[in-house]
PDB file of C-alpha atoms in Angstrom:
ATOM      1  CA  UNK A   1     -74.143  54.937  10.717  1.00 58.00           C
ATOM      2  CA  UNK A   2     -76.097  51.635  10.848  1.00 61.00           C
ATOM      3  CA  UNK A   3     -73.879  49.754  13.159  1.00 62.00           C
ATOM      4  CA  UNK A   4     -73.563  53.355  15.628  1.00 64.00           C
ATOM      5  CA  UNK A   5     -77.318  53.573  15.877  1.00 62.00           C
ATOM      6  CA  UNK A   6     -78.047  49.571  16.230  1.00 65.00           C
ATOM      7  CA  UNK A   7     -74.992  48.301  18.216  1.00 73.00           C
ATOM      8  CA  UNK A   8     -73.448  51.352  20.339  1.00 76.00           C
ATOM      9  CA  UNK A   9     -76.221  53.626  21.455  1.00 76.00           C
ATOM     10  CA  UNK A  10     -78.247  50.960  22.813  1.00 78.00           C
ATOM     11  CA  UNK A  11     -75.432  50.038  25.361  1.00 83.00           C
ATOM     12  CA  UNK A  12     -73.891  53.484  25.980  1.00 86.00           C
ATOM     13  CA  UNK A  13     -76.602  56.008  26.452  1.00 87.00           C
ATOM     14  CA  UNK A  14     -78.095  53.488  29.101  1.00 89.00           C
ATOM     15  CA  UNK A  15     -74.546  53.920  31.001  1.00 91.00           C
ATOM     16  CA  UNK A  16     -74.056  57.517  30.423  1.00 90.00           C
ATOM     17  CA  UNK A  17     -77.791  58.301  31.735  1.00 90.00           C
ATOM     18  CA  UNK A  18     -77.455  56.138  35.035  1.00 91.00           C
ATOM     19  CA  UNK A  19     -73.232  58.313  35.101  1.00 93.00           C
ATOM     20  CA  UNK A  20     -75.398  61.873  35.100  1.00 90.00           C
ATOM     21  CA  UNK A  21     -78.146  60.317  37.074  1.00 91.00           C
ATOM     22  CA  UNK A  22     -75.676  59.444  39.908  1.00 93.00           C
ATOM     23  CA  UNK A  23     -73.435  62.560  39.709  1.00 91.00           C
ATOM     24  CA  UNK A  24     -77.616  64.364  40.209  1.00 89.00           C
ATOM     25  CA  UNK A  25     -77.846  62.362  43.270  1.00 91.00           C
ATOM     26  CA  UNK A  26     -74.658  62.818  44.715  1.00 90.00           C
ATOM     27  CA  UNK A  27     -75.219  66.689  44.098  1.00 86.00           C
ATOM     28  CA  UNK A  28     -78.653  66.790  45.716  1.00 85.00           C
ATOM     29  CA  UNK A  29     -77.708  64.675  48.493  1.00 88.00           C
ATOM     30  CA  UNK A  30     -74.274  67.077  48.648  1.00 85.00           C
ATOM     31  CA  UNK A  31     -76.581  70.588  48.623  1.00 82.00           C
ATOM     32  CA  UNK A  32     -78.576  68.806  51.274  1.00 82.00           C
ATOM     33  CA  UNK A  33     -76.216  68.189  53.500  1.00 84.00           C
ATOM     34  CA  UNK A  34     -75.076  71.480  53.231  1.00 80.00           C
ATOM     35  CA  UNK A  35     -78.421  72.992  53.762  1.00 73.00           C
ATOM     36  CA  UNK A  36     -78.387  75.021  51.079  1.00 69.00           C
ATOM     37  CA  UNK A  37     -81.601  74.468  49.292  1.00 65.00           C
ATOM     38  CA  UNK A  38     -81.177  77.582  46.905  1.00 66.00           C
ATOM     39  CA  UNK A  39     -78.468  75.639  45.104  1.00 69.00           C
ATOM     40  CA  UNK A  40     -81.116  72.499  44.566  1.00 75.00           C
ATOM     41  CA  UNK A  41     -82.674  74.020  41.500  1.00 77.00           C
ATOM     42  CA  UNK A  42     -79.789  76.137  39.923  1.00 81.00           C
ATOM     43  CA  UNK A  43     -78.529  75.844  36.255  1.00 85.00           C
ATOM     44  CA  UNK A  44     -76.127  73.194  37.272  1.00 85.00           C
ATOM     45  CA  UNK A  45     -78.860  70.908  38.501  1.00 87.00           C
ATOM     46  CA  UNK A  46     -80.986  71.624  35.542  1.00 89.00           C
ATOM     47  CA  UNK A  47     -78.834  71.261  33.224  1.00 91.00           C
ATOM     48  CA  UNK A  48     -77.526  67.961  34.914  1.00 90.00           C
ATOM     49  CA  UNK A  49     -81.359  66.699  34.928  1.00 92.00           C
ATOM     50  CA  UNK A  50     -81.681  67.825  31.347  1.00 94.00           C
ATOM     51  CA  UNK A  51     -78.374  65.677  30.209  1.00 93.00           C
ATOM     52  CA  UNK A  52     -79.625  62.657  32.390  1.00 92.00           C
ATOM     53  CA  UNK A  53     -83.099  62.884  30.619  1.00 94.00           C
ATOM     54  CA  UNK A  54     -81.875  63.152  27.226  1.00 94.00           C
ATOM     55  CA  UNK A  55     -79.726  60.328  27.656  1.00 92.00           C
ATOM     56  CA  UNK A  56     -82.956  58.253  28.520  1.00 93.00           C
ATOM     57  CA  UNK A  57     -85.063  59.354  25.520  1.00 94.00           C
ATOM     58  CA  UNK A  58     -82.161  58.693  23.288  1.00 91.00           C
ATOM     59  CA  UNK A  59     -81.973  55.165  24.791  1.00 90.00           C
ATOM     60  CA  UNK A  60     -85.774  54.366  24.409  1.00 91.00           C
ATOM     61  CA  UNK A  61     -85.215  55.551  21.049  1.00 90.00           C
ATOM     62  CA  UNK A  62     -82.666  53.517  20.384  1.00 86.00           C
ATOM     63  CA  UNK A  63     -83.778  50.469  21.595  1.00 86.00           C
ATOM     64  CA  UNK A  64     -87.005  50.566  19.974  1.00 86.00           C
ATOM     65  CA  UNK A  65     -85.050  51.246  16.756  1.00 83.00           C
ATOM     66  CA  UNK A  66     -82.831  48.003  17.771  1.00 80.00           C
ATOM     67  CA  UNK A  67     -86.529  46.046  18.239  1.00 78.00           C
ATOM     68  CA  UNK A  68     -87.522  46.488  15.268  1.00 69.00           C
ATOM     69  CA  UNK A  69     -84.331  45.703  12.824  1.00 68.00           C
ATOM     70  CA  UNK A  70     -82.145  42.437  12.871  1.00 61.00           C
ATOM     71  CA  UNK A  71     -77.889  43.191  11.910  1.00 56.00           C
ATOM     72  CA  UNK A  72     -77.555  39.742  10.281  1.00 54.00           C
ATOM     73  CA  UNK A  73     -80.599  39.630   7.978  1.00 61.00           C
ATOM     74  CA  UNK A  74     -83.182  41.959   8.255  1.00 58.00           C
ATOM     75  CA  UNK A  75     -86.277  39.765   6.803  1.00 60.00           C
ATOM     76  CA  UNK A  76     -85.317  37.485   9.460  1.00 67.00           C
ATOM     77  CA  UNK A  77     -86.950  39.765  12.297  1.00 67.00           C
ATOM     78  CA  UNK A  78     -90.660  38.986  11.803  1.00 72.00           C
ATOM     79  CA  UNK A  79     -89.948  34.812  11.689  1.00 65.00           C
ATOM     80  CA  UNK A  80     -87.570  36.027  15.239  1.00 59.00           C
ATOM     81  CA  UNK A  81     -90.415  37.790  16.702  1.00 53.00           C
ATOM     82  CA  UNK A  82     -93.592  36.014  15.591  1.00 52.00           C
ATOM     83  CA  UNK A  83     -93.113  32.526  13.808  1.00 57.00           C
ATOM     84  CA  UNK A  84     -92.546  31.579  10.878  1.00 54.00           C
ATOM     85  CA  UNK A  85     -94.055  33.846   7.963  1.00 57.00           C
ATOM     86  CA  UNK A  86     -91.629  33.175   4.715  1.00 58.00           C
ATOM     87  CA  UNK A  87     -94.382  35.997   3.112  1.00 65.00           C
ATOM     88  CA  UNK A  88     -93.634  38.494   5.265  1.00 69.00           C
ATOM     89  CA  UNK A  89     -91.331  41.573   5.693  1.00 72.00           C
ATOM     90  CA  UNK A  90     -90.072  44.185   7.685  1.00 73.00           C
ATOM     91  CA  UNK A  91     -91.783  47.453   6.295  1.00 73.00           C
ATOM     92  CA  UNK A  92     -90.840  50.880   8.225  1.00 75.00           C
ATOM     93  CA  UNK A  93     -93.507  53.478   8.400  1.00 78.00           C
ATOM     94  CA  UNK A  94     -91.469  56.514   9.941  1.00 82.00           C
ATOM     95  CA  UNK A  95     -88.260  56.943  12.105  1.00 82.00           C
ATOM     96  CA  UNK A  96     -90.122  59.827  14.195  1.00 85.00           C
ATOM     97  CA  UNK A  97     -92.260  57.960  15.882  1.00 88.00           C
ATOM     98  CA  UNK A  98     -90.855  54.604  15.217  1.00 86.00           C
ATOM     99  CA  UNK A  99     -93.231  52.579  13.355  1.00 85.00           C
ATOM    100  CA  UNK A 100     -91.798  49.317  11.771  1.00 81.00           C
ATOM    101  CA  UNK A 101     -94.664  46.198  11.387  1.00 80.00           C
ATOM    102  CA  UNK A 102     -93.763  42.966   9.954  1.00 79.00           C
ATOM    103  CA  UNK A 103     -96.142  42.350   6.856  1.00 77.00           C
ATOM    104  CA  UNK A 104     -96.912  40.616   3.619  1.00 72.00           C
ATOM    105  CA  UNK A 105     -96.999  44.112   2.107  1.00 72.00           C
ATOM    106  CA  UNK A 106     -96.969  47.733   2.810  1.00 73.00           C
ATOM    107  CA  UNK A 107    -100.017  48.857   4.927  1.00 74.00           C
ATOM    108  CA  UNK A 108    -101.498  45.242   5.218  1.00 75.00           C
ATOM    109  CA  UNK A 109    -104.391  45.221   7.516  1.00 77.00           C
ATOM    110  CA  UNK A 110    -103.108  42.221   9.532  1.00 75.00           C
ATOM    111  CA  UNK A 111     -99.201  43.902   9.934  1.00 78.00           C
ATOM    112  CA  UNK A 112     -97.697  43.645  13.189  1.00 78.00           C
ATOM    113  CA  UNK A 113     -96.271  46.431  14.935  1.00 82.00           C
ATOM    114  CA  UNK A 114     -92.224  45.419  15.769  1.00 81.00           C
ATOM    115  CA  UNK A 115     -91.619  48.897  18.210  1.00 86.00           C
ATOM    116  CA  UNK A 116     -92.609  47.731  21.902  1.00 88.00           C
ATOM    117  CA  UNK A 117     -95.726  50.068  22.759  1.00 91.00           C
ATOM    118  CA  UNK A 118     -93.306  52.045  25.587  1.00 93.00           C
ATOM    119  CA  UNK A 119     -90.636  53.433  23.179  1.00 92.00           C
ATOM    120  CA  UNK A 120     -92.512  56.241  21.488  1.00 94.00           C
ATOM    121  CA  UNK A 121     -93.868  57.894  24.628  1.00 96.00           C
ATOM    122  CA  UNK A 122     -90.584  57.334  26.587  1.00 96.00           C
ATOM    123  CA  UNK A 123     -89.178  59.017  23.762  1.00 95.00           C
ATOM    124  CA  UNK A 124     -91.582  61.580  23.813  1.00 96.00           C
ATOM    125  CA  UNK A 125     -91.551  62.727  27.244  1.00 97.00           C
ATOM    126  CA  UNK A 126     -87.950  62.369  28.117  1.00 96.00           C
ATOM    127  CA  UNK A 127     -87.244  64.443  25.521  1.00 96.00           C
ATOM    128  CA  UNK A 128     -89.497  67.244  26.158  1.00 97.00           C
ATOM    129  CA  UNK A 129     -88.910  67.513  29.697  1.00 96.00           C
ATOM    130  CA  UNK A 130     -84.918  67.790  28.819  1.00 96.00           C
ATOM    131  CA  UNK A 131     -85.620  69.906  26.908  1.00 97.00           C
ATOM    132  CA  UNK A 132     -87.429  72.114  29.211  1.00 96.00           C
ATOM    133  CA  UNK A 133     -85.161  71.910  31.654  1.00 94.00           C
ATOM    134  CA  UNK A 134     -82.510  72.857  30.034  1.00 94.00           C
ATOM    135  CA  UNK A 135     -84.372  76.070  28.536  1.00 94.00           C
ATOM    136  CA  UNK A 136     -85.230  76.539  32.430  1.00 91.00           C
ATOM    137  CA  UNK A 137     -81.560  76.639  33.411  1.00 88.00           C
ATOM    138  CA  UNK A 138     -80.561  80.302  32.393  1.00 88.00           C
ATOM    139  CA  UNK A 139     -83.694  81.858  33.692  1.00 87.00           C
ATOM    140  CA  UNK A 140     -82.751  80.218  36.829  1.00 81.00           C
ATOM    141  CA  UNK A 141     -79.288  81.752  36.950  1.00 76.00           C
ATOM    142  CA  UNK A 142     -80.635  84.969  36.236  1.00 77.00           C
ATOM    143  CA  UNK A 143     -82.678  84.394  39.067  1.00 74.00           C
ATOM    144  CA  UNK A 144     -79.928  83.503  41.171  1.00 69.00           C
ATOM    145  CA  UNK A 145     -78.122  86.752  39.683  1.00 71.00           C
ATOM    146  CA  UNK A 146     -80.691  89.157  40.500  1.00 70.00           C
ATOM    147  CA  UNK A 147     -80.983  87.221  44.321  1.00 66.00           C
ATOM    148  CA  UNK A 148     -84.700  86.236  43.588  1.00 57.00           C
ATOM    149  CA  UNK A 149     -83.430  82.798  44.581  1.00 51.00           C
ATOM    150  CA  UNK A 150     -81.928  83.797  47.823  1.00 52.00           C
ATOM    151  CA  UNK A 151     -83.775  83.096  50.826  1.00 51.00           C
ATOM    152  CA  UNK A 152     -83.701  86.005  53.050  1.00 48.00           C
ATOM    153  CA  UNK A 153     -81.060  86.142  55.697  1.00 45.00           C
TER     154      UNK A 153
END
């Protein structure tokens, strides 16, 4: 579980978002084209938008979790990042919102925070607007259902 969350999401959520991020495109530019705006913001497109979001949040997430962790020796990360302290360790605070600081001890007043600052709210906001797009995409084919959505002819 370890190796998944430190080695292989960081490099395959970044693909997969910039895959569903280019089939978006295509389809907006395609329902352009076409002229037919009402399909712009149907369930398809919301949905797509939702998958393309939560593949970003989940690779903010997962690099920040990468940041803060080292595979070969985990001590090692705070002499990596910020000299040479033999004293000090790697102490995680919570996995939701990442908080890891490299310190002499638990709650040390001069720890130093390993997450980069943009991780959390990357997280944070990718995630909930995924996630309300994707609660948007039914009401939208309901809309489409009941011809709300249609533009009159």
């Amino acid at each position: 579980m370890f190796f998944f969350l430190l080695l292989v999401l960081p490099l395959a959520l970044p693909v997969a978002a910039l895959a569903a991020l280019a089939r978006l495109v295509a389809h907006v530019v395609a329902t352009l084209r076409r002229r037919s705006a009402r399909h712009l913001l149907g369930p398809g497109t919301l949905l797509l938008a939702a998958l393309a979001l939560a593949c970003v949040a989940g690779t903010a997430y997962s690099w920040g979790f990468a940041s803060g962790t080292y595979v070969l020796d985990p001590e090692e990360v705070c002499g990596i990042a910020w000299g040479e302290h033999p004293a000090r360790g790697v102490h995680w605070e919570s996995y939701l919102p990442l908080s890891a600081h490299c310190a002499s001890y638990p709650g040390a007043p001069d720890a130093t925070q390993l997450i980069p600052a943009w991780a959390n709210p990357v997280t944070a906001t990718a995630s909930a607007a995924a996630l309300a797009l994707a609660l948007a995409a039914p009401f939208a084919a309901r809309l489409r259902r009941a011809g709300v959505a249609e533009p009159p002819a």
